[in-house]
Every structure is written in C-alpha cells, then in structure tokens.
C-alpha cells in the first residue's frame, strides 16, 4: 500500500513540476506585474471575494447539512442539483435570472440591488455560494454517515443536551471535511475566471481574469504575465491550505 | 561553469583533508593517521576503491568538460547553477562543522586508539556520518554545474562507495561501542534524512531531474519554408488524399459551423480529404496550442492543421515563426484574388507574405431597433447627441473584448486618436450604468440590446443583425446601421502552422474555401451572407455565374451599402489603444 | 414536540432544496425558446433550433467521447485514490502532510497552469492527442478530488471495523465485501460522483491535449453567450449524465438500514 502511495506521491510531484516554469517568467515579468496598479486591485478584490464566498458557503453548508441530516435522498438530490452544473453555466443562469432585464426583474417588476457587474462583486459571490454550498453539503453528509448518527443517539440517550451534542459529537466529525472542503473552494475561487468574466464588473478584475487578459492581445509576450499572475494565486491558495492545516493540527492535537 | 565545479571540489578536498590534518597537528600534536593494516579486509578494500574511484570521477568530470573533452549532457540554466554552488558551499560548511564537532576524535580513519565515546552532538544529531553527506552534496553540486557522463557516473560510484564504507565502519563501531551505538543508530539515520525517507528523496530528485529536463530542449526551430512543390498542385492533391484536416475555428456561430459542416466538408470529401472541425471558444486557444507544441520542441506532427485567424493572433504567430510560409499565393484558386487589394494581402497592416489565405470579409456594423429608434444616428457626433438625449441607452463592450476594441478603433479611424479619446470621455457619463460598468463581450451587448436595455448593438460582422434575428436574440424590428464616415473592415484568413501534421490536406482545404462556388454559397444571405474575398472581375464568366445566382441583398437585415471602408490598423497599435482606453476611460 | 420540530425541519429542508434546484429550471425553458427577450416572462416563441444542434453528429460524438474519457478517468482515479486515501486516512505515514500536499496541489493551482504544463510534457513524450493523454490529463485533476473526498470517510474507525472482521475469521475478499464496502459506500459514492463530474466538465485540458477530438464542454463553451438557445440545449444534453450520476450517487449513499 505504501508503495502504491509513494508511487502516487511521486506522480503528484511529477505533476507539480509540470507547472509552466517557462523562461518568460523572468524577473522582468514580475516587476511588470507588481508595478501594475490594476494587479494590486485585482489581488485585493479576488481575496475579498474568495473570503466572502468561502465563508458564506461554509456556514450555509454546515447549517444545511445539519438540517438535512435526517432527511431522505430525494431532498438531498434536489439540493445537490447545482453540483453537476459547471461554473460557467451557473454563471449564465445567474445572468438569466439576476441581470437587469433578467427573469427576476421580469417577475418582480424591479430589482432592489445590483447583482450583475456590480463593483462589490456580490454577483460573483452569489454564484459561487450557490454552486459550492451543495458541494460542501455533499462532503459533510458523506462524512456524517451512520456512525455519527449512532453516536449522537448514544449521547442523547445519556442525557447530553442538544447544544453539547452539537459541540462535542457532531462538530469534531464534520470539522475535518469542512476545513478541507473550504480550502478547495477558496483555492478554486482564487483561480477561476469564468464566473467573474460573466458576472463580474469591468473593473476591478479578479486575478484569474487579469491573467487571461494579459494574453488576449499579446499572445506570446503576455504569457509571462499570465503565468506570473496565476502563480501568485496558486501561491496564495497553497499558503492558505498550509495555514488551515496547521490550524487544524493545533486544534486537533494530531 | 565546469571550472567553477572543479574549483569547488578542489577546495573541498583541500579543506577537509590536508588542511584539517595540519590543524589537528597544530592543536593536538598528532594527525591521527590511517590504520592501513585494518583496512585490508575485502570489504574495506571494496569500499575504499569505490569511494576513491567515485571521487576521482567526480573531480575528473568538470576537468574534462572544461578542457572540452567531454560535453555537458544538458544546458545548465542559472537556477540549476546557483543550486549547484549552494550545494557545494553547504557541503563544505557541513564537513567543517562535523570535523570541528569531533574535535580531537577526528582522524582520516575511523578507528580511535583512545577509548573515545560516540560523538552525537551537532551535525551528528542529524546523520551518523555527516562528512559523507557533505561529500555527496559537494559531488552533486559539481555535477549540477557540469553535468556530463563522467561526473554523473562519479556520483553514482561515490554513493556506492560511501554506503559500503558506512557499512564497514558501522560494523566496527557496533563491535566497539555496542548498545550505545545501537541506540544512537535507532535514533539517527546513517546519511541523515536522505536515508530515512527514500520516497521523499526519490520524489525530490525526480523533481530536480525533471526540472532539469524541462530546462533543456524546445529550442528547435520548426522548418518554416514550405517545399516549392506548393506549385505542383496535382502532387499536393495526391499527397493529401486520405488525410484528415483538423481545422481549428471559432465554434460559437451556428451558421458558420453549419456552413462548414454541410457545404465545405462534403466538397472536401469529394477530393478525398476528411474535414475535422475543431471548435474553440477563442482563436487564441488554438494559437496557445501551437505555441505549446513549439515549446515542447516538436517540429512536425502538430495537432493543428489549419486555423481560422487574423489580426494580432496572426501577427504574433508570424513574429514567432509559427506559420508555414510561401504557400497561399500558390493555390490555384488564389488567382481569383486581386493582388492589388491590400485588404487581402495585408492583415491588420501586417503583410501576409504567403502565410495565410483569405476566407471571410468583415465590416463593423451597428444595429438599432426600428420600433424604438425612428431616426438612427448616421455618424459618431449624432450618436453622442442621441446619448445626450437618451442617457443610459448607449454602450459598447469593454476592450480588450474583440468587438469593443474594434469600436474604439472605429472611433479613432474616424476622428484621430486624441479626438477619439475626448469623444469617448464625453460619452462615458451618458452611457448605460453611467459608464461605470460596461458589457464584457459582444454577446452580452447583444443580450442588452435584445432585452431593450440599450438601443444599439454592434459587431464586426456585416451579417450579425440577420444572425441575431435568426437566433432570436434580436427582435424582428432590428435593423443594421452603417456609419457614414467610414466603416472599419477586415478580412479573416486561414493559416497553416509550420509543424502541422497534414499540411497538404490543409492546403487543399484552403484552396477549396477560395473556390468561387464555395464563396458564392457563403455569400448567400440564406447561408452566411458573407461578402466574398474574390475579385469578381478576375473570374471567368462561368465562375462568375455562381455569384449571379445569389439572391439580391435586399433583405432588411443586411446593410445594403457598407459605405466607405477604412482599412484596419497596424496590429501593433491595437494593444496600446486598449491600454490607453483602460487607463483613461475605464479608470 | 418531536413531531413538530421534524415537520418544521422538513419544510425548511424542502424550501432549501427547492431554492437550489429552481433556477436551473429556467435553463430548460431557455433551451426551447427561439425568442425570449425582456420583458416577457414567457418566451415569445418556442422552437427546436437548439434541439437540432443537440442532435448534430458533432454533439453526439462529443457526448460519447466525454463519457468514455470520464469513465476511464474515474476508474483509474478510484483505483489509485483508494489506497492513497486509506494510507493517509489511517495515518500510517510518517509525514502525511507532505504527501497530502503533493496530492492536493492540482486542486490549489489554477487548472490553466496545470493544463499548460501537462500539454508541454505530453507533447514532448509524443503522447499528445491520444486517448491516454486525455485520460492522464483528466486524472491529474480528478485524483486529488477523489482522494480528498475519500479521506473524509476513511479513518481509524474503518480499521477498527475491519479488525473486528478479522477477529471473526473473515477472509480478505469476504472482509472487503461484507465489512469495508458497505461501511464506505456513501463516501465512495460521493467520491465517484465528484470524480466523474470533474472529468465530465473539464475544458482546458481537453482542448489542449485532445487533438481536436470533440468533447462536450468544448462544443458547448463557444455557444455560451453568443447563442443562448443552443447553449441551453447543449447544456441540457450535458447535464443529463451529470444529473443521472448525481441521482445514482445519492441512491448509493443512502443508509441501507
């Protein structure tokens, strides 16, 4: 088993070395990148969105998982419907509904808040929350399983109160998958461009969009910038993951 | 590079052995010496031989390379060189540290005469034989700086020798110190972390090796010039027979897709060539693939045979030498083109140079809703006046979107650059959403227009109103609008990458696209409504007849007259204009 | 008291589920709407243009290809991911963090970066444009997801269960069938679902490495934005197996007792 695992790890290492460490990512490219004010804006904007989206999805997912724990497959299946839909499609559906002139406005008459192309990026957050919450819920429910229900029942039988059950039985079981799932979500939001492209403002851009635009008109020269920008978001995601893992260890005592 | 390696290794040797012995002599009065008698058992001999040979090879490697006798196996990028030096320095430092820690117990040989105890402090807490680790590090560093067969072999042999030496020494150390040493061995690895986690080290080494491999290669220039047999058309046809052309083209327009699938593919099949249409969301994706092939060092067998392209994509490719050369002018059907027509011989003012063949014409056209707008503006100033009278009803896609960028160029073409930007500035507060946010693509603007949120749409496609109505995105009251002061126009082409797997089949397809019958079909408003790139005057009566059969362009969705056409800008001017727009207008 | 709470939570659950499922219904309508512009709540004109595109030969070929690749990738990912997740989950390693980090890297790095790098390697090795290359490229992205999901379900608890099986004298295969599989079924189902979906939706690698082989996301994407009706219709085609997989997974995940 360990051999297979090491093989997998080696393959993983192989894969990571496949990042586009092209020559173009030189010091010059980095200087250019850091000097561009648009990039700074992109960074903070992306960070804000990622943070908001991840937090909102995580909390929502937790609540929903708790509620749905005991209910049947049909409801779960309905809830999980956004999962198979690729992000781009979700974004398009979002525009269909939430844009000015979209279905929501046609039905309600007027839309109180700007959700598409708004400078705060709320539309982007909404789309991600819509798409990622079911994913997290699935993850949590998979972890909850039968064992958890049994333990909870035992605790209830022993007279442990609801709140205490939540804290000592349920939370520890769900915490791991929730953290891991949230990291995945955050990393994805940091790196994806399709949703912001469809639903996001013209300015500020997200880092991924910025990267994409770098090559839109200077195909070969821009690749360096694109690679650099993407490396930044990758680094951010990795740092985030490392931090979260460290935190989990501290709390867990693993 | 090789000399640096040599210097490094020599420095190491000198510091670790002779200098240390001298130091010892000065400090403690004896050098310690080597007990040769003990080292005569087979096991010791083998270990010593391997060790010495290995080290000799490691030293010889850079020496031979520096003398030009041996060649480096791969090109050493700066990163690797720095790494090599770092390794060497680290190794040296480690060796010195280990020796200092051993203090009086150090000697060139292992067997202490005095009843010394096992040293477990300092570097010995990480590895039982830190000096050997240091040696290995220096050897690796030298090979990194001068990677040749000799040095590489040397490292391997050295490693074998070190392991053998360790084994031999440990046998004696265990015998001498017994349990104390056993306990120590259980805690600390023989060669340190390297021995404990073979998987991790293997992975790390693999990464390094791959990074090294990645650094090399990919410098081949693909053979850009087509054989002169482009002129020998029957031979080209013959070679192309039975091949498949992978035609990478934008896939978001159902009409073009259908035209290619339903008209072009069967015609091509009659010539014995199979057409495989590869839809992409953006031509840049196709170019990325070609660039990747180039970076990977492939000269032939590329996955893209023909690509629908123009403008900056083509120009960038041309600069990088990606396209097959000298073939498009040799196509039989190219004689239907007017050589004096600059729209066909230059692409955004970049000379085509026989590297791409024309296919479609495009003109920048607007759309308005006849039900909502009774007197459409006929020039830019009228548009501005309209925006003033109806704030929030005019907008355009944000550059660097293709259409938005073209709109900016259209304004610049009519007004000149500075006046154009003044115009756009003036327009901004009157735009949809007060100009703070713009649609990000033409498709989005189409939707806004169709939904009645804005009053005008635009596209670099003379036929887009007809297409929009057909798609249901535009109301049936939509009408095309052409500016009086000059319409931006361009031609789009098909190009063959230099490393295409089936260049002949691609040429056959390009020729077919220029066939008058095909061009006529394409010009039919029921199919595509795209004006031809051919010069009708150069066709004989029979071929010209195909065009006569095309229904009159009297449909209300097609501009009757495109007015005065302006040529496109130089490809290199596009990006600066977009940048200026982002800086001045978007802010 | 208990019944009331349960009814309230049932309604809440139902509302939640509906809230998530409803917006997608709009997609279905869009696919059949030849004309649907504001301010109409109902399409101005229904039609089959979108459906026509869905049944074109390219779309169907793309459908088949995507299905094949996704299936192969999933099988490989499960085969490789299972042992990985077991060892990681049961903490048998001395340095799990490193291995886990390596495995999870494709999750953290934007897929464009991974994709470009892979393309280059495949081209170097002459693998590009083959089915193997496609599957490998997808595998790189799918494997981490599968392992992450499996990890959620593997752990010391599972090992204890298996030991119990051993104590009872079960042979290895029997133990697998009677103890291990039922215990991890929900996790396995979730992992299979996620794995399948990631491969099914993958665009970047399929384009770069596929060599022109039609795949459903590649055919679908160009239409998004430029032709909403066709995009919606193709989306429905796209969603069909995806939703089927979802349903299958939820079924499999249901507690048997």
PDB file of C-alpha atoms in Angstrom, chain A residues 1-2 4-6 8-10 12-20 22 60 63-64 67-68 71-86 88-90 92-93 96-97 101-103 106-107 129-131 133-135 138-139 141-146 162 165 177 180-181 183-184 187-188 190-192 194 198 215 223 226-227 230-231 233-234 237-238 241 245 249 252 254, chain C residues 5-6 9-10 12-14 16-24 26-27 30 36-41 80 82-88 91-93 97 99-100 102-103 105-114 116-118 120-121 139-140 143-145 148-149 152-153 172 182-183 186-187 190 193-194 197 200-201 220-221 224-225 231 235 238-239 242-243 246-247 250 253-257:
ATOM      1  CA  UNK A   1       0.000   0.000   0.000  1.00  0.00           C
ATOM      2  CA  UNK A   2       2.739   2.363   0.957  1.00  0.00           C
ATOM      3  CA  UNK A   4       1.402   2.462  -4.249  1.00  0.00           C
ATOM      4  CA  UNK A   5       1.015   5.568  -2.225  1.00  0.00           C
ATOM      5  CA  UNK A   6       4.566   6.629  -2.797  1.00  0.00           C
ATOM      6  CA  UNK A   8       1.063   8.299  -6.263  1.00  0.00           C
ATOM      7  CA  UNK A   9       3.047  10.869  -4.405  1.00  0.00           C
ATOM      8  CA  UNK A  10       5.798  10.663  -6.960  1.00  0.00           C
ATOM      9  CA  UNK A  12       1.970  14.061  -7.814  1.00  0.00           C
ATOM     10  CA  UNK A  13       5.425  15.508  -7.595  1.00  0.00           C
ATOM     11  CA  UNK A  14       5.808  14.912 -11.292  1.00  0.00           C
ATOM     12  CA  UNK A  15       2.662  16.797 -11.922  1.00  0.00           C
ATOM     13  CA  UNK A  16       3.649  19.755  -9.854  1.00  0.00           C
ATOM     14  CA  UNK A  17       6.890  20.043 -11.706  1.00  0.00           C
ATOM     15  CA  UNK A  18       4.802  20.420 -14.795  1.00  0.00           C
ATOM     16  CA  UNK A  19       3.805  23.946 -13.986  1.00  0.00           C
ATOM     17  CA  UNK A  20       4.671  26.349 -16.765  1.00  0.00           C
ATOM     18  CA  UNK A  22       8.775  28.926 -18.778  1.00  0.00           C
ATOM     19  CA  UNK A  60     -24.506  27.787   4.916  1.00  0.00           C
ATOM     20  CA  UNK A  63     -26.394  24.664   8.632  1.00  0.00           C
ATOM     21  CA  UNK A  64     -27.930  22.839   5.721  1.00  0.00           C
ATOM     22  CA  UNK A  67     -30.851  20.265   8.824  1.00  0.00           C
ATOM     23  CA  UNK A  68     -30.742  17.695   6.071  1.00  0.00           C
ATOM     24  CA  UNK A  71     -33.917  13.573   5.553  1.00  0.00           C
ATOM     25  CA  UNK A  72     -34.199  11.343   2.626  1.00  0.00           C
ATOM     26  CA  UNK A  73     -32.440  11.034  -0.661  1.00  0.00           C
ATOM     27  CA  UNK A  74     -34.935  12.982  -2.724  1.00  0.00           C
ATOM     28  CA  UNK A  75     -34.359  16.230  -0.888  1.00  0.00           C
ATOM     29  CA  UNK A  76     -30.649  15.739  -0.900  1.00  0.00           C
ATOM     30  CA  UNK A  77     -30.701  15.075  -4.607  1.00  0.00           C
ATOM     31  CA  UNK A  78     -32.626  18.253  -5.290  1.00  0.00           C
ATOM     32  CA  UNK A  79     -30.294  20.277  -3.188  1.00  0.00           C
ATOM     33  CA  UNK A  80     -27.298  18.810  -4.901  1.00  0.00           C
ATOM     34  CA  UNK A  81     -28.513  19.786  -8.330  1.00  0.00           C
ATOM     35  CA  UNK A  82     -26.065  22.675  -8.787  1.00  0.00           C
ATOM     36  CA  UNK A  83     -23.142  20.355  -8.256  1.00  0.00           C
ATOM     37  CA  UNK A  84     -23.036  18.801 -11.700  1.00  0.00           C
ATOM     38  CA  UNK A  85     -23.538  22.118 -13.393  1.00  0.00           C
ATOM     39  CA  UNK A  86     -20.243  23.637 -14.436  1.00  0.00           C
ATOM     40  CA  UNK A  88     -19.851  28.751 -16.370  1.00  0.00           C
ATOM     41  CA  UNK A  89     -23.364  27.503 -16.825  1.00  0.00           C
ATOM     42  CA  UNK A  90     -24.304  28.564 -13.358  1.00  0.00           C
ATOM     43  CA  UNK A  92     -25.047  32.117 -17.290  1.00  0.00           C
ATOM     44  CA  UNK A  93     -28.149  31.028 -15.440  1.00  0.00           C
ATOM     45  CA  UNK A  96     -30.524  34.934 -16.946  1.00  0.00           C
ATOM     46  CA  UNK A  97     -32.186  35.479 -13.598  1.00  0.00           C
ATOM     47  CA  UNK A 101     -33.896  42.583 -17.691  1.00  0.00           C
ATOM     48  CA  UNK A 102     -33.477  39.111 -16.304  1.00  0.00           C
ATOM     49  CA  UNK A 103     -36.192  36.815 -15.145  1.00  0.00           C
ATOM     50  CA  UNK A 106     -39.434  40.469 -15.118  1.00  0.00           C
ATOM     51  CA  UNK A 107     -41.250  38.630 -12.369  1.00  0.00           C
ATOM     52  CA  UNK A 129     -22.181  30.313  -2.910  1.00  0.00           C
ATOM     53  CA  UNK A 130     -24.955  28.818  -4.972  1.00  0.00           C
ATOM     54  CA  UNK A 131     -22.590  26.389  -6.621  1.00  0.00           C
ATOM     55  CA  UNK A 133     -22.674  25.126  -0.886  1.00  0.00           C
ATOM     56  CA  UNK A 134     -24.181  21.924  -2.254  1.00  0.00           C
ATOM     57  CA  UNK A 135     -20.696  20.588  -2.886  1.00  0.00           C
ATOM     58  CA  UNK A 138     -22.332  16.594  -0.015  1.00  0.00           C
ATOM     59  CA  UNK A 139     -18.908  16.381   1.509  1.00  0.00           C
ATOM     60  CA  UNK A 141     -23.047  14.441   4.613  1.00  0.00           C
ATOM     61  CA  UNK A 142     -20.627  11.849   3.336  1.00  0.00           C
ATOM     62  CA  UNK A 143     -18.604  12.304   6.480  1.00  0.00           C
ATOM     63  CA  UNK A 144     -21.608  12.314   8.775  1.00  0.00           C
ATOM     64  CA  UNK A 145     -22.781   8.857   7.888  1.00  0.00           C
ATOM     65  CA  UNK A 146     -24.250   6.252  10.061  1.00  0.00           C
ATOM     66  CA  UNK A 162     -28.600  19.439  22.194  1.00  0.00           C
ATOM     67  CA  UNK A 165     -24.132  17.196  21.363  1.00  0.00           C
ATOM     68  CA  UNK A 177     -14.109  17.671   5.871  1.00  0.00           C
ATOM     69  CA  UNK A 180     -10.633  20.616   3.628  1.00  0.00           C
ATOM     70  CA  UNK A 181     -13.662  21.414   1.528  1.00  0.00           C
ATOM     71  CA  UNK A 183      -9.792  25.131   1.260  1.00  0.00           C
ATOM     72  CA  UNK A 184     -10.728  23.542  -2.035  1.00  0.00           C
ATOM     73  CA  UNK A 187      -8.492  27.787  -3.945  1.00  0.00           C
ATOM     74  CA  UNK A 188     -10.924  27.358  -6.768  1.00  0.00           C
ATOM     75  CA  UNK A 190      -8.951  32.298  -6.322  1.00  0.00           C
ATOM     76  CA  UNK A 191      -8.040  30.678  -9.579  1.00  0.00           C
ATOM     77  CA  UNK A 192     -11.133  30.596 -11.778  1.00  0.00           C
ATOM     78  CA  UNK A 194     -15.296  32.064 -15.957  1.00  0.00           C
ATOM     79  CA  UNK A 198     -19.711  36.624 -16.938  1.00  0.00           C
ATOM     80  CA  UNK A 215      -2.632  37.183 -23.298  1.00  0.00           C
ATOM     81  CA  UNK A 223       2.124  34.557 -21.477  1.00  0.00           C
ATOM     82  CA  UNK A 226      -0.318  35.350 -17.266  1.00  0.00           C
ATOM     83  CA  UNK A 227       1.889  32.673 -15.782  1.00  0.00           C
ATOM     84  CA  UNK A 230      -1.519  32.575 -11.920  1.00  0.00           C
ATOM     85  CA  UNK A 231       1.482  31.602  -9.854  1.00  0.00           C
ATOM     86  CA  UNK A 233      -2.951  32.919  -6.947  1.00  0.00           C
ATOM     87  CA  UNK A 234      -1.560  29.417  -6.725  1.00  0.00           C
ATOM     88  CA  UNK A 237      -4.011  29.052  -2.303  1.00  0.00           C
ATOM     89  CA  UNK A 238      -1.138  26.928  -1.124  1.00  0.00           C
ATOM     90  CA  UNK A 241      -4.051  25.494   2.693  1.00  0.00           C
ATOM     91  CA  UNK A 245      -3.818  22.525   8.004  1.00  0.00           C
ATOM     92  CA  UNK A 249      -3.451  20.354  13.747  1.00  0.00           C
ATOM     93  CA  UNK A 252      -6.866  18.657  16.917  1.00  0.00           C
ATOM     94  CA  UNK A 254      -2.920  15.396  15.807  1.00  0.00           C
TER      95      UNK A 254
ATOM     96  CA  UNK C   5     -39.796  20.018  15.103  1.00  0.00           C
ATOM     97  CA  UNK C   6     -39.479  17.365  12.493  1.00  0.00           C
ATOM     98  CA  UNK C   9     -37.266  20.986   9.679  1.00  0.00           C
ATOM     99  CA  UNK C  10     -38.801  19.041   6.849  1.00  0.00           C
ATOM    100  CA  UNK C  12     -37.107  24.059   5.858  1.00  0.00           C
ATOM    101  CA  UNK C  13     -35.243  21.307   4.093  1.00  0.00           C
ATOM    102  CA  UNK C  14     -37.729  21.246   1.264  1.00  0.00           C
ATOM    103  CA  UNK C  16     -33.777  24.884   0.782  1.00  0.00           C
ATOM    104  CA  UNK C  17     -33.673  22.144  -1.770  1.00  0.00           C
ATOM    105  CA  UNK C  18     -36.151  23.927  -3.975  1.00  0.00           C
ATOM    106  CA  UNK C  19     -34.213  27.159  -3.739  1.00  0.00           C
ATOM    107  CA  UNK C  20     -31.218  25.397  -5.134  1.00  0.00           C
ATOM    108  CA  UNK C  21     -32.976  23.455  -7.829  1.00  0.00           C
ATOM    109  CA  UNK C  22     -35.355  26.053  -9.162  1.00  0.00           C
ATOM    110  CA  UNK C  23     -33.045  28.415 -11.011  1.00  0.00           C
ATOM    111  CA  UNK C  24     -31.957  25.580 -13.219  1.00  0.00           C
ATOM    112  CA  UNK C  26     -35.035  28.328 -16.345  1.00  0.00           C
ATOM    113  CA  UNK C  27     -32.397  26.547 -18.373  1.00  0.00           C
ATOM    114  CA  UNK C  30     -34.368  28.576 -22.488  1.00  0.00           C
ATOM    115  CA  UNK C  36     -37.126  35.071 -25.231  1.00  0.00           C
ATOM    116  CA  UNK C  37     -36.355  38.663 -24.563  1.00  0.00           C
ATOM    117  CA  UNK C  38     -37.311  41.076 -21.815  1.00  0.00           C
ATOM    118  CA  UNK C  39     -39.802  41.990 -20.591  1.00  0.00           C
ATOM    119  CA  UNK C  40     -41.518  38.722 -21.435  1.00  0.00           C
ATOM    120  CA  UNK C  41     -41.736  36.239 -18.603  1.00  0.00           C
ATOM    121  CA  UNK C  80      -5.239   4.886  -7.407  1.00  0.00           C
ATOM    122  CA  UNK C  82      -8.368   4.270  -2.715  1.00  0.00           C
ATOM    123  CA  UNK C  83      -5.028   3.050  -1.407  1.00  0.00           C
ATOM    124  CA  UNK C  84      -3.750   6.603  -1.165  1.00  0.00           C
ATOM    125  CA  UNK C  85      -6.704   7.716   0.864  1.00  0.00           C
ATOM    126  CA  UNK C  86      -6.515   4.683   3.087  1.00  0.00           C
ATOM    127  CA  UNK C  87      -2.926   5.152   3.963  1.00  0.00           C
ATOM    128  CA  UNK C  88      -3.353   8.856   4.502  1.00  0.00           C
ATOM    129  CA  UNK C  91      -2.204   7.885   9.498  1.00  0.00           C
ATOM    130  CA  UNK C  92       0.198   5.160   8.620  1.00  0.00           C
ATOM    131  CA  UNK C  93       2.675   7.546   7.134  1.00  0.00           C
ATOM    132  CA  UNK C  97       1.470  16.394   5.339  1.00  0.00           C
ATOM    133  CA  UNK C  99       2.276  13.600   0.596  1.00  0.00           C
ATOM    134  CA  UNK C 100      -1.082  15.174   1.096  1.00  0.00           C
ATOM    135  CA  UNK C 102       1.656  16.982  -3.220  1.00  0.00           C
ATOM    136  CA  UNK C 103      -1.558  15.176  -3.937  1.00  0.00           C
ATOM    137  CA  UNK C 105      -1.520  20.537  -5.466  1.00  0.00           C
ATOM    138  CA  UNK C 106      -3.661  20.306  -8.604  1.00  0.00           C
ATOM    139  CA  UNK C 107      -6.576  21.422  -6.509  1.00  0.00           C
ATOM    140  CA  UNK C 108      -4.876  24.573  -5.401  1.00  0.00           C
ATOM    141  CA  UNK C 109      -3.219  25.624  -8.595  1.00  0.00           C
ATOM    142  CA  UNK C 110      -5.439  27.169 -11.259  1.00  0.00           C
ATOM    143  CA  UNK C 111      -6.222  24.467 -13.747  1.00  0.00           C
ATOM    144  CA  UNK C 112      -4.947  26.539 -16.612  1.00  0.00           C
ATOM    145  CA  UNK C 113      -1.460  26.338 -15.192  1.00  0.00           C
ATOM    146  CA  UNK C 114      -1.594  22.602 -14.650  1.00  0.00           C
ATOM    147  CA  UNK C 116      -0.428  24.102 -19.922  1.00  0.00           C
ATOM    148  CA  UNK C 117       2.374  22.347 -18.166  1.00  0.00           C
ATOM    149  CA  UNK C 118       0.913  18.955 -18.871  1.00  0.00           C
ATOM    150  CA  UNK C 120       4.003  20.506 -22.929  1.00  0.00           C
ATOM    151  CA  UNK C 121       5.069  17.256 -21.317  1.00  0.00           C
ATOM    152  CA  UNK C 139      -6.643  12.096 -13.988  1.00  0.00           C
ATOM    153  CA  UNK C 140      -4.333  14.789 -12.705  1.00  0.00           C
ATOM    154  CA  UNK C 143      -7.375  12.206  -8.467  1.00  0.00           C
ATOM    155  CA  UNK C 144      -6.989  14.931  -5.842  1.00  0.00           C
ATOM    156  CA  UNK C 145     -10.704  15.467  -5.621  1.00  0.00           C
ATOM    157  CA  UNK C 148      -9.969  14.386  -0.678  1.00  0.00           C
ATOM    158  CA  UNK C 149     -13.487  13.034  -0.647  1.00  0.00           C
ATOM    159  CA  UNK C 152     -13.423  12.150   4.657  1.00  0.00           C
ATOM    160  CA  UNK C 153     -14.658   8.624   5.030  1.00  0.00           C
ATOM    161  CA  UNK C 172      -9.668 -10.850   2.876  1.00  0.00           C
ATOM    162  CA  UNK C 182     -20.791  -1.216   2.960  1.00  0.00           C
ATOM    163  CA  UNK C 183     -19.082   0.973   5.522  1.00  0.00           C
ATOM    164  CA  UNK C 186     -21.551   6.823   0.988  1.00  0.00           C
ATOM    165  CA  UNK C 187     -18.019   8.114   0.760  1.00  0.00           C
ATOM    166  CA  UNK C 190     -19.593  10.845  -3.259  1.00  0.00           C
ATOM    167  CA  UNK C 193     -19.678  11.456  -8.284  1.00  0.00           C
ATOM    168  CA  UNK C 194     -17.143  14.219  -7.799  1.00  0.00           C
ATOM    169  CA  UNK C 197     -18.199  15.469 -12.674  1.00  0.00           C
ATOM    170  CA  UNK C 200     -17.081  15.490 -17.427  1.00  0.00           C
ATOM    171  CA  UNK C 201     -16.797  19.271 -17.120  1.00  0.00           C
ATOM    172  CA  UNK C 220     -20.703  23.781 -25.607  1.00  0.00           C
ATOM    173  CA  UNK C 221     -18.492  26.607 -24.481  1.00  0.00           C
ATOM    174  CA  UNK C 224     -22.319  30.258 -24.201  1.00  0.00           C
ATOM    175  CA  UNK C 225     -23.038  33.929 -24.514  1.00  0.00           C
ATOM    176  CA  UNK C 231     -26.107  26.818 -25.301  1.00  0.00           C
ATOM    177  CA  UNK C 235     -26.342  22.262 -21.515  1.00  0.00           C
ATOM    178  CA  UNK C 238     -24.530  17.954 -20.876  1.00  0.00           C
ATOM    179  CA  UNK C 239     -26.466  17.821 -17.647  1.00  0.00           C
ATOM    180  CA  UNK C 242     -24.310  14.547 -14.728  1.00  0.00           C
ATOM    181  CA  UNK C 243     -27.669  14.560 -13.028  1.00  0.00           C
ATOM    182  CA  UNK C 246     -25.937  12.560  -9.009  1.00  0.00           C
ATOM    183  CA  UNK C 247     -29.066  10.539  -8.553  1.00  0.00           C
ATOM    184  CA  UNK C 250     -27.430   9.716  -3.689  1.00  0.00           C
ATOM    185  CA  UNK C 253     -25.210   6.758  -0.378  1.00  0.00           C
ATOM    186  CA  UNK C 254     -28.462   6.140   1.379  1.00  0.00           C
ATOM    187  CA  UNK C 255     -28.171   4.242   4.610  1.00  0.00           C
ATOM    188  CA  UNK C 256     -29.212   0.672   3.927  1.00  0.00           C
ATOM    189  CA  UNK C 257     -30.735   0.008   7.304  1.00  0.00           C
TER     190      UNK C 257
END
